[in-house]
Short mmCIF file of C-alpha atoms and ligand atoms in Angstrom, two decimals:
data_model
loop_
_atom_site.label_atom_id
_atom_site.label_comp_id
_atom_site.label_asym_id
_atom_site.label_seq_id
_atom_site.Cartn_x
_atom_site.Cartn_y
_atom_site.Cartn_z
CA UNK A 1257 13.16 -36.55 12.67
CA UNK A 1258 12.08 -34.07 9.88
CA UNK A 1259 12.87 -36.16 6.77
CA UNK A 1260 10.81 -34.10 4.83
CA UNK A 1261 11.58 -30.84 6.13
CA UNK A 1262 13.96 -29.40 2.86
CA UNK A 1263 11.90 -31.89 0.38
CA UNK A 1264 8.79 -29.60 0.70
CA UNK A 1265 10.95 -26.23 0.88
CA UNK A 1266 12.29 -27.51 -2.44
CA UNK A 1267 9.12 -28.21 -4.14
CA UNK A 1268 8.13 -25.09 -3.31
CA UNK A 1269 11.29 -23.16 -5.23
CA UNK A 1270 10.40 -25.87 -8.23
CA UNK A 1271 6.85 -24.88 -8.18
CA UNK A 1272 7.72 -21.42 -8.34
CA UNK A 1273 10.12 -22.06 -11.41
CA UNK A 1274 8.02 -24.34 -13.13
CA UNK A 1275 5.06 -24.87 -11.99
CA UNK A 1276 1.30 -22.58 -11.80
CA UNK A 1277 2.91 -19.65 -10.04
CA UNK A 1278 5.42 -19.58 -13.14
CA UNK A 1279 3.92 -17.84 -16.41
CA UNK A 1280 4.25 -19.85 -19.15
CA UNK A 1281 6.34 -18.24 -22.00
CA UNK A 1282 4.46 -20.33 -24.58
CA UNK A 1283 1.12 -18.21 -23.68
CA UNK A 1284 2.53 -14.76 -24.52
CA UNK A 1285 -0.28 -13.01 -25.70
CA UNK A 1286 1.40 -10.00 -27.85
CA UNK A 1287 -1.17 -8.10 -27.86
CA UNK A 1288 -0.60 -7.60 -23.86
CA UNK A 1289 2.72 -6.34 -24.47
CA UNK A 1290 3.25 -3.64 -21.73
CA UNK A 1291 5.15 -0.17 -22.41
CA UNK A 1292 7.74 0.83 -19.40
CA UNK A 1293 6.42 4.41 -19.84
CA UNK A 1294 3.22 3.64 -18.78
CA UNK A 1295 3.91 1.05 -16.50
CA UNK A 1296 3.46 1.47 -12.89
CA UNK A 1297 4.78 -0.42 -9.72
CA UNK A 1298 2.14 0.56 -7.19
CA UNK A 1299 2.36 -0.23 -3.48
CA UNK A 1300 -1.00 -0.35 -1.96
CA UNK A 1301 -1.18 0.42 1.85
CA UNK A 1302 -2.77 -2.28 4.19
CA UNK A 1303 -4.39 0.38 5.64
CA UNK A 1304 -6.44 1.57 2.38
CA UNK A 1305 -7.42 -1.54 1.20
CA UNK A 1306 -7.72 -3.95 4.51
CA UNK A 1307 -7.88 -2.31 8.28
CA UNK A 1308 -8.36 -4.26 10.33
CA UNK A 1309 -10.89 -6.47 8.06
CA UNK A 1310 -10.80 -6.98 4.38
CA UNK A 1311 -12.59 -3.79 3.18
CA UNK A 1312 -14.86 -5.34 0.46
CA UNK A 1313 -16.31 -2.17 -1.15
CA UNK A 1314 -12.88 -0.87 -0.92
CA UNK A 1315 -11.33 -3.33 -3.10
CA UNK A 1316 -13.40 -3.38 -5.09
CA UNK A 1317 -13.56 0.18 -6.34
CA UNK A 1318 -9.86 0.15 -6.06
CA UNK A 1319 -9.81 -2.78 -8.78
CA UNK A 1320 -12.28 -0.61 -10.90
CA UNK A 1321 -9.95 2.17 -11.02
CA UNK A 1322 -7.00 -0.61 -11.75
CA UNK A 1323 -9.52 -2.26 -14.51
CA UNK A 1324 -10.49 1.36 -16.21
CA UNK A 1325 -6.98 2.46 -16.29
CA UNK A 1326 -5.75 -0.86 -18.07
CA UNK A 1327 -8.41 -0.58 -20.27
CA UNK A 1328 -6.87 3.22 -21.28
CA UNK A 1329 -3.16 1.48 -21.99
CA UNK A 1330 -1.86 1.46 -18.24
CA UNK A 1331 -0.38 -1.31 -16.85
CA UNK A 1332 0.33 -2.12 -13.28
CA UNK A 1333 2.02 -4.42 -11.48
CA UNK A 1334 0.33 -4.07 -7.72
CA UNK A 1335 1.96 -5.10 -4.60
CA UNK A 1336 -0.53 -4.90 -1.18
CA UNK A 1337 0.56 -4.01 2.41
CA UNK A 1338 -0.09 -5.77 5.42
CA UNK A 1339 -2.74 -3.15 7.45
CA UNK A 1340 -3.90 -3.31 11.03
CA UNK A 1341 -5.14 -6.94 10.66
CA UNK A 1342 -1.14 -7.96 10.05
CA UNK A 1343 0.07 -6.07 12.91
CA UNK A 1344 -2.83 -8.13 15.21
CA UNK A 1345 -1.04 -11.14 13.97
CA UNK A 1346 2.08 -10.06 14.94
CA UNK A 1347 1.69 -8.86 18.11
CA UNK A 1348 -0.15 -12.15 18.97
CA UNK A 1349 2.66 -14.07 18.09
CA UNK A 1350 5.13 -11.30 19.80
CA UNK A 1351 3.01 -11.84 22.74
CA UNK A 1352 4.07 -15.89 22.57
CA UNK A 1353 7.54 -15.38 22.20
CA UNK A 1354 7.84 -14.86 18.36
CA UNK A 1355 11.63 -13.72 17.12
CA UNK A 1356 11.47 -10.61 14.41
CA UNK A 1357 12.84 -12.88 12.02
CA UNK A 1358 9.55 -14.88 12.59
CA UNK A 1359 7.41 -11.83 13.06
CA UNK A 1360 8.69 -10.64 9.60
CA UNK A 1361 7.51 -13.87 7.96
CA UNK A 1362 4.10 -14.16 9.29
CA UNK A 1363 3.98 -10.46 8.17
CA UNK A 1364 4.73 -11.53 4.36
CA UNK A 1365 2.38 -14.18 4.93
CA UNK A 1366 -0.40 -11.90 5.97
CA UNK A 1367 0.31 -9.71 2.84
CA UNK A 1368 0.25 -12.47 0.49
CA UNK A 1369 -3.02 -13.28 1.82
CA UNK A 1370 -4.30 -9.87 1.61
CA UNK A 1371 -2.66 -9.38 -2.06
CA UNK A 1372 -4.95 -12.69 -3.10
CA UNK A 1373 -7.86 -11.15 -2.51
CA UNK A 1374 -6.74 -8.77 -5.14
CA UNK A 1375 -6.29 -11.45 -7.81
CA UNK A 1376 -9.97 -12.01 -7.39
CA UNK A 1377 -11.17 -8.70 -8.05
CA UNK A 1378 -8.94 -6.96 -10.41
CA UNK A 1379 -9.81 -8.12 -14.29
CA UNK A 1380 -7.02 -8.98 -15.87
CA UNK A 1381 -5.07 -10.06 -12.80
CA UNK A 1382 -3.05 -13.05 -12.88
CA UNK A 1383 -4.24 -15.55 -11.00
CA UNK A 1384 -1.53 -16.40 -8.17
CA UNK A 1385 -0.01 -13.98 -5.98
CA UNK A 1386 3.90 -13.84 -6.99
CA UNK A 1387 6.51 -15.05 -4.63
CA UNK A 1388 9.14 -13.84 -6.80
CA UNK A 1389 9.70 -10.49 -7.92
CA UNK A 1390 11.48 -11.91 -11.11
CA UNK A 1391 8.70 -13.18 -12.30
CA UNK A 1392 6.79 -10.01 -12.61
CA UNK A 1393 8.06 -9.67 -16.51
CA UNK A 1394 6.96 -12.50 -17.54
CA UNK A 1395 3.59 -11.94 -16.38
CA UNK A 1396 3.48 -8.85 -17.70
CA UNK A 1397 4.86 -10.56 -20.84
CA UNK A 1398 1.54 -12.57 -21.41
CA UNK A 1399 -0.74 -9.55 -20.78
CA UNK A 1400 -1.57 -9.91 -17.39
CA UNK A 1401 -0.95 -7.92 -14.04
CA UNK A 1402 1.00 -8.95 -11.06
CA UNK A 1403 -0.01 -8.94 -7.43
CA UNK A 1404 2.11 -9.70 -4.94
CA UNK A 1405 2.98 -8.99 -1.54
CA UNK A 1406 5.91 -8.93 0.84
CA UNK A 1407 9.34 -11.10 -0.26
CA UNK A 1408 12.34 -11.05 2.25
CA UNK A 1409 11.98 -10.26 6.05
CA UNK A 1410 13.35 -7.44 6.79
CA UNK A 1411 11.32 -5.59 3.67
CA UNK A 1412 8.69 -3.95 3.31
CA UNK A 1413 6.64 -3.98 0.57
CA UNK A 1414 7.18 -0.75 -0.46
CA UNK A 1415 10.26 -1.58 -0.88
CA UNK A 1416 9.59 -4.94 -2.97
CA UNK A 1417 7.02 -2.00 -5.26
CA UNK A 1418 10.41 0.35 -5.89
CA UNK A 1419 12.16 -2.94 -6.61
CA UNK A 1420 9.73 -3.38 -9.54
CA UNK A 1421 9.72 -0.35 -10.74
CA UNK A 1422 13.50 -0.55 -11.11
CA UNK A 1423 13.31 -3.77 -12.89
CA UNK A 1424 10.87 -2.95 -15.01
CA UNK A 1425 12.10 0.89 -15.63
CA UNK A 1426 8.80 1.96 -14.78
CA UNK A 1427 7.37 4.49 -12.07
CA UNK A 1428 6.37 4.06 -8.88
CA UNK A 1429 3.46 5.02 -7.08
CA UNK A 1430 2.70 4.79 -3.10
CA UNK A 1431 -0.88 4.55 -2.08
CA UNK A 1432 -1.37 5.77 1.69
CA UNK A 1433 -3.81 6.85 3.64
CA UNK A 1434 -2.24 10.76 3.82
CA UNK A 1435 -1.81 13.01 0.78
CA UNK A 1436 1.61 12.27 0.32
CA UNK A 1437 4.40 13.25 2.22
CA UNK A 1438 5.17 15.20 5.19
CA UNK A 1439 8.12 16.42 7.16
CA UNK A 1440 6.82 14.41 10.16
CA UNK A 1441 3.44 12.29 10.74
CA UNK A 1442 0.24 14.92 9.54
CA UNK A 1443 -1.95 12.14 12.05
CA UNK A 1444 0.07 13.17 15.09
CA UNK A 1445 1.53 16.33 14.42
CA UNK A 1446 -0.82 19.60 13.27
CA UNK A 1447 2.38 21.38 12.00
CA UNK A 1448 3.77 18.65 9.76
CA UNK A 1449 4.53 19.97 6.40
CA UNK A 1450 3.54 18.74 3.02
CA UNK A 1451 5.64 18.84 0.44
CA UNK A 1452 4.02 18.79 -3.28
CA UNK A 1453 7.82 18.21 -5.35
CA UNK A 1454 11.32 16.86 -3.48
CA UNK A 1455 13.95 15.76 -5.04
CA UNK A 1456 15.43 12.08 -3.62
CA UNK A 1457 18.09 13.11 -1.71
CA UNK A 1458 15.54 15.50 -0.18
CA UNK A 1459 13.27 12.73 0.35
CA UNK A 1460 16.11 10.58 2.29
CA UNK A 1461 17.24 13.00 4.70
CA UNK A 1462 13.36 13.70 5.45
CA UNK A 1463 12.44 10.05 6.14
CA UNK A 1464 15.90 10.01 8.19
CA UNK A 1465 14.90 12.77 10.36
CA UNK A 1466 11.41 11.32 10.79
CA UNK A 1467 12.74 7.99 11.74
CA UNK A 1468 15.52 8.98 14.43
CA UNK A 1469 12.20 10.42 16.01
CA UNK A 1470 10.11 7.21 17.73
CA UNK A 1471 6.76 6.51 17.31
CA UNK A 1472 6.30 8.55 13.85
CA UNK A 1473 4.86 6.82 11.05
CA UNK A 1474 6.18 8.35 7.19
CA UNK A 1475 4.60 6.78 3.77
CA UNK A 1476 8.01 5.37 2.94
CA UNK A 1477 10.72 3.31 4.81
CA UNK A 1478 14.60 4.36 3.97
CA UNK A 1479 15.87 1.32 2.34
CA UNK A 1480 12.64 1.75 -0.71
CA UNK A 1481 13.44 4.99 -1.07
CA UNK A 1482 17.06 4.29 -1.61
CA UNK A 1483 16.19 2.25 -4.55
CA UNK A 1484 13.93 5.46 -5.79
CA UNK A 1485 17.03 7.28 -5.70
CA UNK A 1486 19.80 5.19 -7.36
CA UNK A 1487 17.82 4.40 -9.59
CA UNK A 1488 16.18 7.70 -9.94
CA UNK A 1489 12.37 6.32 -10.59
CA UNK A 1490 9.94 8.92 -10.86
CA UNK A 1491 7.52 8.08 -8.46
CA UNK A 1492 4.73 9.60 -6.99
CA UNK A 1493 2.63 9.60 -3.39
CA UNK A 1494 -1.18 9.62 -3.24
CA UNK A 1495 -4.08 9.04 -0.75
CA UNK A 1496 -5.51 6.09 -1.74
CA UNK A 1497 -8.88 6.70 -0.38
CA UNK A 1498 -9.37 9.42 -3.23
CA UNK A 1499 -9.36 7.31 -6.30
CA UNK A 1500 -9.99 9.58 -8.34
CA UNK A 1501 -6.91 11.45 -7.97
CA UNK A 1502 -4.78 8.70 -8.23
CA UNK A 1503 -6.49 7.50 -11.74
CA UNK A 1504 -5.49 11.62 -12.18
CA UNK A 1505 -2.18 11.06 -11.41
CA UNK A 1506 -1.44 7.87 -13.79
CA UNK A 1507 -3.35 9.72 -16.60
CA UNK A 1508 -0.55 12.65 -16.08
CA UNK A 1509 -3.55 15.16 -15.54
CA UNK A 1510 -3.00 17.00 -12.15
CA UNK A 1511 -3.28 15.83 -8.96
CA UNK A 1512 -2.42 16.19 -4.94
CA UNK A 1513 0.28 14.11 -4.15
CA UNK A 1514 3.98 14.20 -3.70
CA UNK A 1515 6.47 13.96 -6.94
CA UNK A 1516 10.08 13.00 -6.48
CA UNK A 1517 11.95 12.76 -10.10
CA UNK A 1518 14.83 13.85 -11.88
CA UNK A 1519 13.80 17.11 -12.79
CA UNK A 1520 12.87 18.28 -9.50
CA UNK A 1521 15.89 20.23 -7.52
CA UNK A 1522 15.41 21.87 -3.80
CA UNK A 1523 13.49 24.17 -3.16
CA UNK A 1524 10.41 23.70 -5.54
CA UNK A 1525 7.06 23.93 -4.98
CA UNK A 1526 3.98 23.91 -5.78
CA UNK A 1527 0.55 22.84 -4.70
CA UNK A 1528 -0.74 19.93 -7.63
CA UNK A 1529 1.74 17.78 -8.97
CA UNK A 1530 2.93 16.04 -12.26
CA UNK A 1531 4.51 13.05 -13.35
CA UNK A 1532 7.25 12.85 -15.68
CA UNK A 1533 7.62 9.84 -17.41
CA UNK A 1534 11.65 8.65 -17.72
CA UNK A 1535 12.42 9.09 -21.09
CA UNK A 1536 14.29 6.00 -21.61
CA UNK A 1537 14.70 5.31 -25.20
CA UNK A 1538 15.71 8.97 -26.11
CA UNK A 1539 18.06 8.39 -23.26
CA UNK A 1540 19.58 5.16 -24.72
CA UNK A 1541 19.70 6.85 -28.18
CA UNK A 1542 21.61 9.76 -27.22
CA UNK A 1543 24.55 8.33 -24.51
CA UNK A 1544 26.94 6.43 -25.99
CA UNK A 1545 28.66 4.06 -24.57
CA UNK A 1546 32.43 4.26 -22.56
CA UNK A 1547 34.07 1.50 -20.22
CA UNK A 1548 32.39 1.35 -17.10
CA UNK A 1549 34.45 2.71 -14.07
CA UNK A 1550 34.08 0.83 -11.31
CA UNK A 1551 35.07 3.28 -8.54
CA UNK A 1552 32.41 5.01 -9.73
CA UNK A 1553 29.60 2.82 -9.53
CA UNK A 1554 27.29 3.86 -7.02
CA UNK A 1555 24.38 2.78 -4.82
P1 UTP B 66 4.14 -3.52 5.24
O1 UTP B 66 4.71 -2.77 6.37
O2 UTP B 66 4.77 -3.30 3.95
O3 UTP B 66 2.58 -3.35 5.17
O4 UTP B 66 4.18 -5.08 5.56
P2 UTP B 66 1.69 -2.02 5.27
O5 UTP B 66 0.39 -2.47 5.82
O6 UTP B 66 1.73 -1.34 3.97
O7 UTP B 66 2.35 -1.09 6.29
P3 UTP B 66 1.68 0.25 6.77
O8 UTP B 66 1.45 0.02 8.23
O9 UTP B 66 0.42 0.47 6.00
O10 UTP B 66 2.76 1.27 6.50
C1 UTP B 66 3.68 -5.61 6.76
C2 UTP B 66 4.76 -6.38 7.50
O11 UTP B 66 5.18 -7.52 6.73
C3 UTP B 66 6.56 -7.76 6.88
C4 UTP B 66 7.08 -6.71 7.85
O12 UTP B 66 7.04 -7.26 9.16
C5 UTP B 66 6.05 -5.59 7.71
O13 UTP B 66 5.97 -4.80 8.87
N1 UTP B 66 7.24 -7.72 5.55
C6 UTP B 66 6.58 -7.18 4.47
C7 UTP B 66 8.49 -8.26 5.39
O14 UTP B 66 9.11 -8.74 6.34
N2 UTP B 66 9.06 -8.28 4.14
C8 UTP B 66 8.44 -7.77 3.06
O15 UTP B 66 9.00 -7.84 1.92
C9 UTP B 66 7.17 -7.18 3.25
#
């Protein structure tokens, strides 16, 4: 009855290997090269950038900050949240007897729409919203900057940001509409606590806590922040309704926010955090290599 039912899923896949939302090796522009020191995977909230409307002014300024930044050496790749407008959606189609599976997908959908808005606005963006993380390097590859928005249900796109960042080595950076993060939501709870350093583990058993509690709401879901942590990606979290902080906080200058990296161990703290940048290539130059156990390979 649906003949064409798997013929259009599979020009979709081709059209995302070959077709316009695949950059085109033969256009790498060297002079867009990108350095994983200063690149950043940044996960915009819904809520900063969309509401329960497209916020026009909003993205706009937002994209300045991106374009100035660039301009300084930065580079991004930028992945945009879903906001009140995408939880409308889904409780509409909750409301008509919509599955999660199903909820999830018209959630990614909602993103991608919100991320293409982004890919007008932002200078050197590339022009299609990315359906595959794995195609991130190769737009990055031909100078430009990748948008994208949710992947896989079950995800959120936080966690497809921290995904990027671990591909590309890079650092990650979560744009919310609180200063960073909390022991338990600052919106609903005046003695929620905000911590300026944690280390990851830290980090983990904080979002567990928060989540065994119902209704509270914490800048990062657990399975994102497990890729922070086994990968160890320095990452930072900002309110991204003060852009000038976060344009602070990529320059290295300081800033309000939340730091989780390496070099952070319990019980630091102060009030105006710092990022600091992996330091891969020393890192590479000084291990050497030994047979990999794999017993000891961990997640
Ligand atoms: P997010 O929850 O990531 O958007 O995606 P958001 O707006 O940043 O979230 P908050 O409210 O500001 O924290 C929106 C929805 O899209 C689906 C999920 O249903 C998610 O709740 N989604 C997103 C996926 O299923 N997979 C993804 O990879 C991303």
């Amino acid at each position: 009855m649906f003949p064409d039912m798997f013929e259009i899923f599979n020009q979709g896949e081709q059209r995302d290997e070959q077709g316009s939302d695949d950059p085109s090796p033969s256009s790498i522009n060297s002079a867009g090269r990108f350095v994983p020191d200063r690149f950043f995977s940044v996960s915009v909230g819904g809520s900063i950038l969309i509401g329960d409307k497209p916020n026009v002014t909003k993205i706009a300024k937002f994209s300045e900050s991106i374009n100035r930044l660039s301009a300084e050496g930065y580079n991004f790749a930028l992945v945009l949240g879903g906001g009140k407008i995408c939880r409308s959606y889904q409780a509409a189609a909750k409301a008509l007897g919509a599955n999660n599976y199903f909820l999830d997908e018209l959630g990614i959908m909602v993103t991608r729409i919100n991320a293409t808005l982004l890919t007008q606005s932002v200078d050197n963006a590339y022009p299609r919203v990315l359906t595959n993380v794995s195609f991130v390097k190769r737009v990055l590859d031909i100078g430009k900057i990748p948008i994208l928005g949710g992947q896989i249900p079950g995800f959120t796109t936080d966690a497809v940001a921290a995904l990027i960042a671990e591909q590309m080595q890079g650092n990650f950076i979560n744009l919310s509409n609180v200063d960073g993060v909390y022991s338990s939501d600052p919106k609903k709870s005046r003695s929620a606590k905000f911590y300026p350093e944690l280390s990851y583990e830290r980090l983990i058993s904080i979002i567990q806590v928060v989540e065994s509690k119902p209704g509270q709401n914490l800048v990062l879901d657990l399975p994102a922040a497990l890729v922070l942590k086994r990968s160890r990606i320095p990452s930072l979290f900002v309110n991204g309704n003060d852009l000038e902080n976060f344009e602070a906080a990529v320059r290295g200058q300081e800033f309000r926010g939340t730091v989780v990296n390496e070099e952070i161990s319990e019980g630091e703290a102060k009030t105006t955090g710092k990022i600091v940048p992996r330091r891969r290539h020393e890192l590479e130059e000084e291990e050497e290599y030994k047979d990999p156990d794999p017993d000891e390979i961990k997640f």
